[in-house]
Each structure stands twice: as C-alpha cells, then as structure tokens.
Coordinates of C-alpha atoms and ligand atoms in Angstrom, one line a residue:
X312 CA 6.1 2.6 -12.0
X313 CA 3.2 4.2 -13.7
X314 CA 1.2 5.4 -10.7
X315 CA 1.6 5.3 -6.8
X316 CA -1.5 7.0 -5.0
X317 CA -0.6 7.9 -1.4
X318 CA -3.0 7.8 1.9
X319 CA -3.0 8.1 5.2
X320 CA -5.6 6.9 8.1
X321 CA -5.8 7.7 11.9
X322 CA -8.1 5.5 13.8
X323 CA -9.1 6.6 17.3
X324 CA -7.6 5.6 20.7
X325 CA -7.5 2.1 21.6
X326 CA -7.8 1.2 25.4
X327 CA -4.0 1.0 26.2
X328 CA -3.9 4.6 24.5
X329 CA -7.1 5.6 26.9
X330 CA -5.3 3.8 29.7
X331 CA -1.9 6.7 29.9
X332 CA -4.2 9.6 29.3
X333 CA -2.8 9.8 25.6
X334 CA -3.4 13.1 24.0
X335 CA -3.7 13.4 20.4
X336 CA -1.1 14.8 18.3
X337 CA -2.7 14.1 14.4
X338 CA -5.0 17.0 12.7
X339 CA -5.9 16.6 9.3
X340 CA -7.3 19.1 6.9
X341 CA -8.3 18.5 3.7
X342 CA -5.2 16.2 2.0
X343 CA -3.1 17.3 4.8
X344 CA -1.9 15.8 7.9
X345 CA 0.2 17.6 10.7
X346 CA 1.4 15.9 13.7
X347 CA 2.6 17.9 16.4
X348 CA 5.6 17.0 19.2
X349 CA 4.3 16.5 22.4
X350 CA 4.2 18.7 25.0
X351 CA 5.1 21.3 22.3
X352 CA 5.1 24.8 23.6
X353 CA 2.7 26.7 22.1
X354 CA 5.2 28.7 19.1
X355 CA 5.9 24.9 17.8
X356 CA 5.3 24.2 14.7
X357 CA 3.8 21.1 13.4
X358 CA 5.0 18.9 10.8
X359 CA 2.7 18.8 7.7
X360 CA 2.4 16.4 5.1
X361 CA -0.2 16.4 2.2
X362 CA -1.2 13.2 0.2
X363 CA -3.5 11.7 -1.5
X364 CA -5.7 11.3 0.8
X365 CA -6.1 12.1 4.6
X366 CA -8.6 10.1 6.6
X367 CA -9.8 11.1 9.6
X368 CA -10.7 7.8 11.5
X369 CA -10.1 9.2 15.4
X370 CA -14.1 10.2 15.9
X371 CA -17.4 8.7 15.1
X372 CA -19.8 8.7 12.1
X373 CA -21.6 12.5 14.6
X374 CA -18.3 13.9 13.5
X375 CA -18.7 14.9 9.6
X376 CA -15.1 14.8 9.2
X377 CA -15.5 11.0 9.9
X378 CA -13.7 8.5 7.2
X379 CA -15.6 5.4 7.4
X380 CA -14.7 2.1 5.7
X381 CA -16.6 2.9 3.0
X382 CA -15.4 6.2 2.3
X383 CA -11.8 4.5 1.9
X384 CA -13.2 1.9 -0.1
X385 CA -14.7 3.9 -2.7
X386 CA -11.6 6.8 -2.7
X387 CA -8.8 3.5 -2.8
X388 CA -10.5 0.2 -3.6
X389 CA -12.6 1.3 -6.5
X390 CA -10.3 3.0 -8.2
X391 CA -7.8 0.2 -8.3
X392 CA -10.7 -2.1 -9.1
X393 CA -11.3 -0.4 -12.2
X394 CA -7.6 -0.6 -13.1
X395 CA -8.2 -4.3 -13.0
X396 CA -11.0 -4.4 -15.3
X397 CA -8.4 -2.4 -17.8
X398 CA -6.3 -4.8 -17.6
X399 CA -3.8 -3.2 -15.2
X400 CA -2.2 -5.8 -11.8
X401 CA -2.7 -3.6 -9.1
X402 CA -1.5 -3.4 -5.2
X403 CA -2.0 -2.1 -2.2
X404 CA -0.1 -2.0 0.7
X405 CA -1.1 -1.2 4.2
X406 CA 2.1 0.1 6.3
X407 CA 2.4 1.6 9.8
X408 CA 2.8 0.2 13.4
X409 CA 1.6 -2.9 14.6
X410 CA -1.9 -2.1 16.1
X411 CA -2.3 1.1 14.1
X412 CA -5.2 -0.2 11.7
X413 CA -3.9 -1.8 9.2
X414 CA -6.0 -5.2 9.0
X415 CA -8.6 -3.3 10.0
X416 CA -8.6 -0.9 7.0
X417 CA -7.8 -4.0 4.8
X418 CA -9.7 -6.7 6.0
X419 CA -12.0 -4.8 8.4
X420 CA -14.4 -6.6 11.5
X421 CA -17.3 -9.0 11.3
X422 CA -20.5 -6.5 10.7
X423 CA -20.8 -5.0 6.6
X424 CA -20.4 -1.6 8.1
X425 CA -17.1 -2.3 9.2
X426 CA -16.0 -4.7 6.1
X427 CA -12.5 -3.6 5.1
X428 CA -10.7 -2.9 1.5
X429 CA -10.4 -6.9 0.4
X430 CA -14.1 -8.2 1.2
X431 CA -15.5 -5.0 -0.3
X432 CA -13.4 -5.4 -3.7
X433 CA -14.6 -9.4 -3.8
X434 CA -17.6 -8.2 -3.2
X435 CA -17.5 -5.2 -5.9
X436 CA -16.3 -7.6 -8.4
X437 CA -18.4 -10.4 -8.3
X438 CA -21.1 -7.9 -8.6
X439 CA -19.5 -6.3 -11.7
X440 CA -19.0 -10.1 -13.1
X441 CA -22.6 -10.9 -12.7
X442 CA -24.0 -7.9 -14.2
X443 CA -22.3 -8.9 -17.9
X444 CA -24.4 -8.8 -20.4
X445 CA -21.8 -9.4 -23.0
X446 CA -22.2 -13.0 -24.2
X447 CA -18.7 -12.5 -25.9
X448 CA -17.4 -11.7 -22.1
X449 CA -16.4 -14.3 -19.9
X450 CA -15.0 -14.2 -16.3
X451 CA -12.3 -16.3 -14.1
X452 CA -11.0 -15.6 -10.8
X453 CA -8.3 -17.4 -8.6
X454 CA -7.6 -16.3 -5.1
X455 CA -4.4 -17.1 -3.5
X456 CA -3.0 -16.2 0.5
X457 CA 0.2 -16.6 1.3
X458 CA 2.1 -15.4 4.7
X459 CA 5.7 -14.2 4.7
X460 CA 7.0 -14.5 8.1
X461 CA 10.5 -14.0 8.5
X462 CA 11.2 -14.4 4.9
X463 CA 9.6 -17.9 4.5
X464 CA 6.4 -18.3 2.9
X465 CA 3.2 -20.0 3.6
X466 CA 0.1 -21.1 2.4
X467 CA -2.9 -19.8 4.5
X468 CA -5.5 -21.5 2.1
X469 CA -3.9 -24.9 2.7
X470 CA -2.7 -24.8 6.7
X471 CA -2.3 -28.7 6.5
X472 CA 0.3 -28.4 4.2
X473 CA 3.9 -28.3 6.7
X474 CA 6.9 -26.3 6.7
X475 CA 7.8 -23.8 4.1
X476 CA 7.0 -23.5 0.3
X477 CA 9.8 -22.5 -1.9
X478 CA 10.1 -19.4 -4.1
X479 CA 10.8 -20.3 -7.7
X480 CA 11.5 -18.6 -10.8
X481 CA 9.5 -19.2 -14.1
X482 CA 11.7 -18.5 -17.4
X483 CA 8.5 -16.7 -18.9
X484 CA 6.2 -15.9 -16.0
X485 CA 8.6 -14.8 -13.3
X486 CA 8.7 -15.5 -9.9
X487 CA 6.2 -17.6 -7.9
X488 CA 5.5 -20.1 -5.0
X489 CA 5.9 -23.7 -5.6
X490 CA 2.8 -25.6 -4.8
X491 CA 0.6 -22.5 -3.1
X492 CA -2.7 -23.1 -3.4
X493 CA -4.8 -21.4 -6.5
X494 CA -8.2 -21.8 -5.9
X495 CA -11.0 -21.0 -8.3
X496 CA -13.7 -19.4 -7.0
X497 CA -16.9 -18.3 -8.4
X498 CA -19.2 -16.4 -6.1
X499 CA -18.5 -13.9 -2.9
X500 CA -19.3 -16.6 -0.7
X501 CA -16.8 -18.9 -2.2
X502 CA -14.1 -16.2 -1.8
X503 CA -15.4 -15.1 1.9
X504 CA -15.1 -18.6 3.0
X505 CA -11.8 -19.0 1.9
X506 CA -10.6 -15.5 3.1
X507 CA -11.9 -16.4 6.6
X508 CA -10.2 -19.9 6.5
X509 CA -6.9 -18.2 5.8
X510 CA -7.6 -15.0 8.5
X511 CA -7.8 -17.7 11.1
X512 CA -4.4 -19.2 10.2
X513 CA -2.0 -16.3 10.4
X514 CA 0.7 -16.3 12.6
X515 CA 0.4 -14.1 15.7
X516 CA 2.7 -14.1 18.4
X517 CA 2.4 -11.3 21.4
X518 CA 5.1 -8.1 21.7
X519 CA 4.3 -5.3 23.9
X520 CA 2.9 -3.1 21.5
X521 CA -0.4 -4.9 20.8
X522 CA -1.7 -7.9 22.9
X523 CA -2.0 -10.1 20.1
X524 CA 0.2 -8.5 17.0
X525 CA 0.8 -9.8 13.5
X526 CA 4.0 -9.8 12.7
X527 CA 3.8 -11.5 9.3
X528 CA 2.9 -10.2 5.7
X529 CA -0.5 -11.0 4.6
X530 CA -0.8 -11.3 0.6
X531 CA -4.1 -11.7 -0.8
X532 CA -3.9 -12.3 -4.6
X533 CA -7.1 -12.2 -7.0
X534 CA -6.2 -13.3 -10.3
X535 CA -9.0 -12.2 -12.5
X536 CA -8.9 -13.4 -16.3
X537 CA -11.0 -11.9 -18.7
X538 CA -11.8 -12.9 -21.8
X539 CA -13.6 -11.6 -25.3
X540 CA -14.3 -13.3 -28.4
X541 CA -14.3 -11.4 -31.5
X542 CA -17.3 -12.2 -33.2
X543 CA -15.7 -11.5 -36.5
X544 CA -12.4 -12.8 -36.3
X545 CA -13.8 -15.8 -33.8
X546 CA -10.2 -15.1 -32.2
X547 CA -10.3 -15.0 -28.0
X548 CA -8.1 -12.5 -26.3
X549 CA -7.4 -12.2 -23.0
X550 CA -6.5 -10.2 -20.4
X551 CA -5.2 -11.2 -17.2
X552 CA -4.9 -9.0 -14.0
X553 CA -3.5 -9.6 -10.8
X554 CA -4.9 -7.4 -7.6
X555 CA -2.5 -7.8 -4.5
X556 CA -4.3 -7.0 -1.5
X557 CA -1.2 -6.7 1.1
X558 CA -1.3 -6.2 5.3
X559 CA 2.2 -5.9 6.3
X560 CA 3.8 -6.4 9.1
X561 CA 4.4 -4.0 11.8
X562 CA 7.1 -1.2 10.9
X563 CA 8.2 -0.4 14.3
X564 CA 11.4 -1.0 15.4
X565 CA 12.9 -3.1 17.5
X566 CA 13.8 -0.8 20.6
X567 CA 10.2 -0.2 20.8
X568 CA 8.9 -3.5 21.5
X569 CA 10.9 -4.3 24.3
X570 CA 11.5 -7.4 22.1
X571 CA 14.6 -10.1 22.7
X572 CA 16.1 -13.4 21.3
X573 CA 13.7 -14.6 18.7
X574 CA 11.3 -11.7 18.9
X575 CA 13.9 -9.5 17.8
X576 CA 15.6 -11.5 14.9
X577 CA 12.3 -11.7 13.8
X578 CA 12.2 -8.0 13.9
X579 CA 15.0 -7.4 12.3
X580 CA 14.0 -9.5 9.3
X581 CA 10.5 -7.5 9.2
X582 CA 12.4 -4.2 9.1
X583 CA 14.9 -5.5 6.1
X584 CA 11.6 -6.3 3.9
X585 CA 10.2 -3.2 4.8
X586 CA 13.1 -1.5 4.1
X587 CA 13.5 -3.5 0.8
X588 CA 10.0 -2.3 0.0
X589 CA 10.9 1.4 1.0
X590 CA 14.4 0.6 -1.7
X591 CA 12.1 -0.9 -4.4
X592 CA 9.6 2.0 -4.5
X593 CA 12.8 4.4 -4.5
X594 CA 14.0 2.9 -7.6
X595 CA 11.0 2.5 -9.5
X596 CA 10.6 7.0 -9.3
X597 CA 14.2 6.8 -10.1
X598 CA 13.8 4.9 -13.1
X599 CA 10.7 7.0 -13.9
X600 CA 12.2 10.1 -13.2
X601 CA 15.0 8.9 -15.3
X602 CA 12.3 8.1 -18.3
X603 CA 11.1 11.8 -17.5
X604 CA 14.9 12.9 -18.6
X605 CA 14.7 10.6 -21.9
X606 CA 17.8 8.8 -20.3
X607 CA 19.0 6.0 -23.3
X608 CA 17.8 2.2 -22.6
X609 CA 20.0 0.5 -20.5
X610 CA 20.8 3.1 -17.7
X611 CA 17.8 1.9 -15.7
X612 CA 18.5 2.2 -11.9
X613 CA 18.5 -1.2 -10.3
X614 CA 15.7 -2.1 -8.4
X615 CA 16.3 -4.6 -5.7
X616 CA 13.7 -6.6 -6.3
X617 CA 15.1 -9.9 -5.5
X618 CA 16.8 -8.2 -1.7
X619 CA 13.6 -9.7 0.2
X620 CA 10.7 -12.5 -1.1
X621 CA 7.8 -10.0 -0.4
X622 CA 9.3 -7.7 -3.3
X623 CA 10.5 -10.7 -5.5
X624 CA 7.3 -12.1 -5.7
X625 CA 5.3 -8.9 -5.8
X626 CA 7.6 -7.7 -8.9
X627 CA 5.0 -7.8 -11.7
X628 CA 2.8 -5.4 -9.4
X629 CA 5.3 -2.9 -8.4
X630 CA 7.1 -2.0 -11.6
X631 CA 5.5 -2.4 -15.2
X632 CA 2.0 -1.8 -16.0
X633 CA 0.5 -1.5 -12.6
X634 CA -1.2 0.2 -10.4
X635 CA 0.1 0.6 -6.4
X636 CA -1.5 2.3 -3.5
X637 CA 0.4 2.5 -0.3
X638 CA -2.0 3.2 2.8
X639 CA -0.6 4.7 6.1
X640 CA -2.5 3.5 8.9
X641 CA -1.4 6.1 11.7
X642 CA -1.9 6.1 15.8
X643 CA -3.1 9.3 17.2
X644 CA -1.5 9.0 20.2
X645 CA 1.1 11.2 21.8
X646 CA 3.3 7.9 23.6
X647 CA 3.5 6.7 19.8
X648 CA 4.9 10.6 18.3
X649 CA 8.0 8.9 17.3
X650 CA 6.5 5.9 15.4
X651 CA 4.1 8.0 13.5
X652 CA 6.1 10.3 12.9
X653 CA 8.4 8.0 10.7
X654 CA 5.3 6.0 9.7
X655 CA 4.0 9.5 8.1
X656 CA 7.8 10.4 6.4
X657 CA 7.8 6.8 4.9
X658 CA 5.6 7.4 1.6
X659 CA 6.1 10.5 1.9
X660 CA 10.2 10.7 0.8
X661 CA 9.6 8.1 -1.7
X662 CA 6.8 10.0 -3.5
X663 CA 9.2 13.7 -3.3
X664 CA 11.9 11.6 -4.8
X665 CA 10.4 11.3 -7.9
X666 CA 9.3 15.2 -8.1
X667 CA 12.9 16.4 -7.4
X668 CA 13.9 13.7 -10.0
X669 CA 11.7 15.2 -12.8
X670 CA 12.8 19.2 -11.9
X671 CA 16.6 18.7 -12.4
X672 CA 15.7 18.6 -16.8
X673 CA 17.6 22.2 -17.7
X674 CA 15.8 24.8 -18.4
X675 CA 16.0 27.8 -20.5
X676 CA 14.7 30.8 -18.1
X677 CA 13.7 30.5 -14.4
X678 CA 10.2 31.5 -15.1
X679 CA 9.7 28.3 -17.0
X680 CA 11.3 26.1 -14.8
X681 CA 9.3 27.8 -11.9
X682 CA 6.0 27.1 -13.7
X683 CA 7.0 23.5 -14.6
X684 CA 7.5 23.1 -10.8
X685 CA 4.0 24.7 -9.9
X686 CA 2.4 22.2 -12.3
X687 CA 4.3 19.4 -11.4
X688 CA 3.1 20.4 -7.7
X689 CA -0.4 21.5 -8.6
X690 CA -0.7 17.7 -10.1
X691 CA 0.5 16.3 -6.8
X692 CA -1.1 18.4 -3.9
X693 CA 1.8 19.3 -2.3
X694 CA 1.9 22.1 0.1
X695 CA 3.3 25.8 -0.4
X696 CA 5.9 25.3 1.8
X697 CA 7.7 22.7 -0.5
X698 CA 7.1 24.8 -2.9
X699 CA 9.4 27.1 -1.6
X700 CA 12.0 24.9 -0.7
X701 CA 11.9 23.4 -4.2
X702 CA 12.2 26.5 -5.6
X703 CA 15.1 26.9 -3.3
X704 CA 16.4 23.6 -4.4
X705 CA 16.0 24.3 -8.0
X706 CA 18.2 27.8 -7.6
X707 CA 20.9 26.1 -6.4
X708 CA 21.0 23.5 -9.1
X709 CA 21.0 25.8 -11.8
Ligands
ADP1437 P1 -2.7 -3.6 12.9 O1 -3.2 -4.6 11.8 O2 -2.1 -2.4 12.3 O3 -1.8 -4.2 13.8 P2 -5.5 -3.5 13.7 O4 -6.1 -3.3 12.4 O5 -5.6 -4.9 14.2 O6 -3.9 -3.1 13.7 O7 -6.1 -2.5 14.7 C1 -5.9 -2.5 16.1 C2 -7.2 -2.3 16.8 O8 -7.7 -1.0 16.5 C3 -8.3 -3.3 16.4 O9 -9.0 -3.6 17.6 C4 -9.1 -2.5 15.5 O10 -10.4 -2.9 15.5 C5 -9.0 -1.1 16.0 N1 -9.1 -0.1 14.9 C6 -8.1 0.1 14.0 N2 -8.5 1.0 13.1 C7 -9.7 1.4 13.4 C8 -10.7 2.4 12.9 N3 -10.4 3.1 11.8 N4 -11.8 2.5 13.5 C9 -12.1 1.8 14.6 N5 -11.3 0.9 15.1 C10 -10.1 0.7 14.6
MG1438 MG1 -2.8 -6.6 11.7

C-alpha cells in the first residue's frame, strides 16, 4: 500500500440524539480528536487521537471551526482526483455507525451546498475533461454501482436484473462481477442520472439505530481511461484508473441494535467484511513495513483478500499502485460513547501498525533511532504522547 490518508468527521445531533438530552463527548483541535467518557469526573482524561484530518461537522457554517462538504471535498476528493489523472486507482471508504454520516459525507443531500464526495468528483472531472486543450488527449469514463449485502452482489444501475451476480476471476485482469452493468457516460448529467437511479435502489431495511438504515456496501466505480498519442511515434498509450467511491455498511455491532433472526445474521456477515477490511489494511502496512526492512521477495505477509467479496473485488485498489482514504464519520453523542469510541480506534491501529513496523530496523545508537522516530512521527502528525510510549516501546526492543 503506497498511501492511506486518514480522517475523521462529527456531524451534529440528530433528533433521536436531541430527544435523550445527549451531551457531546467529541472536541477536535487541529488534526486531533478526543472523546471523553461520559459522566467523567472532572480529573478524567480524554482519549486523543490525531489524523489526517479532523472535521468538525457538530455546528453551523456561524461557527468558523465549521467543516462543510466542501471543505472535505477539496482536503479528500481532490486530492484523490488528482491521483487519478496520474494514473493512480484510488478509494475511499466511509466507515462508522449506521446513521453517523457516512452517505451523507459521500453522497451528500439534494441542494449543491450539501453535494457530498462522489457528485462533487463527477462533477470535478467532467470539468477537468472538458477544459483539454490537448488534441493528442482523449477521455473515457464508465461508471459502475454495485451493492454487497450480506456477501452477495448486486447491480444498482440495472435493478431489473434478478437475484445475485456472481464474482469471477479474470486470468489477467483479476477479479470482477459477471454481467454488472458498465455504462459509458459522457457528461455530469449522464453520470448524476445514473447515480440517482442507483441511490434509489439500495437496500434498506429498519434496525433501532436509525429509522431507515443501510446495511449494505455501496461501491461506486469510475473507470476513467485516458489516452495520448505521440505525435512522433503515432503510438497511443494509455492509462487507465479506477476511483472506488465506497459507503459501507454500518460497523456497529450486533448487541447494539437490538437486532434478531435475520437482522442479526445479516449483522454478523457485515461485521466479518468489515473485519476482513480492518485484516486487509493490516496486512498491506505489514507488507510495507516489511518492504521498509528490505525483507527478500517472497516473505510477503498474506493479505486476505479473497476472506470477503468487498475486498476481493476491491483488490487492485487496496494494494499496488493506489491510492486509499478511509473517512470516519463519528456521532457526537454521549448514548453512542462506546460505538465511537471503537469507530475512532479503527483507522487508527491499522495506521500505528505500520509506524511500529518501520522502528523495529536496528540501530546503531539511541539518538539515531530516537530521531528516526521523531521524523517518522513528524511525517505522520502523531501526538507527543505516542511519542513517548514509542520511545518506550523502542527501549524495550533494543
Ligand atoms: P449513515 O450513512 O452513516 O447511516 P447518514 O449519512 O444517512 O448516516 O446520516 C444520518 C443523518 O444525519 C442524515 O439525516 C444526514 O442528513 C444527517 N447528517 C449526517 N452527517 C451530517 C452533517 N455533517 N451535517 C448535517 N447533517 C448530517
Ligand atoms: Mg448510509
């Protein structure tokens, strides 16, 4: 894995939140977030984590601290478009409780204001497509939804089509879904029609978290194919780049939805691709930190790619030359501590992992290793207090 940016997102109370006189536990600061324990007494300390980025989504556009949709757009979806145009297949993932944002960062509501990450990247990249100059330069883009509920897939651009599709593997280009719809598209109205079309037919089915909850993933795939003629050679290369634009299912778990019988096999299976995810990403630093240590070709950790279909068929965009960003959507409420809490340690771990990896190389003196571990720190924003530990952790392994 090249590159995993991390982020995290509160949005403000919603009216069952309003409803038990929640209290807010989340402050952010900067990169940081801490969330606190409820009814701490005052000499508790919260828990802080730093990321990538923090956004502060509980107030209103009065509060200057305010993250709106565009902010997160141009910090997250930008960026990764950019890594498209180079040539990079990129993905990002939005995790955290069901009702927590998620398809509201990534898909957003009706107005412009309040677009979310995948209408403002069509959007983006039409624009960029129409503004070529370059007669050498030409454009194509395919769009593909798919659902994975309970480890089947479906189409969402083609709800006529019954039952399940089958997931396939291709000698050269990998995995993929028989038969799922690939649908050229040329302007942003062609690919807003056809993202509304497939919003309407996701699955949703009702669990006491959120009154109507999806507990599906949502994969929206842009397939954008560039290509340049060399004027002197005549020869056409080409570069192809897959964005994968995904709103997963809720992470919480099963005890917590009051969820029975169907409900909570369904659960269960949501968890096991989460966790699968959680696995895959936990490999990948492995294998990078392993890279880090020159290990020889061949002792590559195993990444379970093939444990659940969302991470089988999102394999060329986790590991290789890609790009992922894995956004935390967050409640601020106090009656969902324990949810957010391991909502907030999720991307977390997996990111430290890879650190902790990289520090074991020997060392000849402490002060070297101890400056290695500042700059490896320095590069990732993470707080003083790991610092310390780190350096703890690092005394020990000597
Ligand atoms: P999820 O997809 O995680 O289940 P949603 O995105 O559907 O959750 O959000 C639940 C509710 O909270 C929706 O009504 C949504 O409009 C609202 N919401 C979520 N995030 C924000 C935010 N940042 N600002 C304003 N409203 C939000
Ligand atoms: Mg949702």
């Amino acid at each position: 894995m090249s590159s995993v940016k991390v982020a995290v997102r509160v949005r403000p109370f919603n009216a069952r939140e309003k409803g038990r006189n929640a209290v807010s536990i989340i402050a952010m600061e900067g990169k940081t977030t801490s969330i606190y324990r409820p009814k701490a007494v005052a000499t508790d300390q919260p828990k802080t984590f730093s990321f990538d980025y923090s956004y502060w989504s509980q107030t209103g556009p009065e509060d200057p601290n305010f993250a709106n949709q565009e902010q997160v757009y141009n910090d997250i979806g930008k960026e990764m478009l950019e890594h498209a145009f180079e040539g990079y297949n990129v993905c990002i993932f939005a995790y955290g409780q069901t009702g927590s944002g998620k398809s509201y960062t990534m898909m957003g509501m009706g107005t412009r204001e309040e677009e979310g990450i995948i209408p403002r990247t069509c959007l983006e990249m039409f624009e960029r497509m129409d503004g070529n100059e370059d007669s050498n330069l030409t454009y194509s883009v395919e769009v593909s939804y798919m659902e994975i509920y309970c480890e089947r897939v479906k189409d969402l651009l083609n709800p006529k089509s019954k039952g399940n599709l089958r997931v396939r593997e291709h000698p050269v280009l990998g995995p993929y879904v028989e038969s799922l719809a690939k649908l050229a598209v040329t302007t942003f109205g062609n690919i807003k029609s056809l993202m509304d079309e497939g919003n309407k037919a996701r699955t949703v089915a009702s669990t006491n978290m959120n009154a109507v909850s999806s507990r599906s993933h949502a994969v929206f795939t842009i397939i954008l194919t560039q290509k340049k003629r060399d004027t002197l050679t005549e020869l056409i290369s080409e570069k192809v780049s897959k964005i994968s634009l995904v709103d997963l299912a809720g992470s919480e778990r099963a005890k917590d939805t009051g969820a029975e019988g169907k409900r909570l096999q369904e659960g269960a299976k949501i968890n096991q691709s989460l966790t699968t995810l959680g696995k895959v990403i936990h490999s990948l630093a492995e294998q990078a930190s392993s890279a880090a240590k020159k290990k020889k070709k061949g002792e590559k950790s195993f990444v379970p790619y093939r444990d659940s279909v969302l991470t089988w068929l999102l394999r060329e965009n986790l590991g290789g030359n890609s790009r992922t960003c894995m956004l935390a959507a967050l409640s601020p409420a106090d009656i969902n501590y324990e949810e957010t809490l391991s909502t907030l340690r999720t991307p977390f771990q997996d990111t430290t992992l890879l650190y902790l990896g990289i520090i074991r190389t020997p060392f000849q003196d402490t002060t070297s290793l101890y400056l290695r571990i500042i700059r490896i720190l320095r590069c990732n924003n993470i707080i003083p207090l790991t610092l310390l530990c780190v350096c703890r952790y690092a005394d020990r392994a000597k």
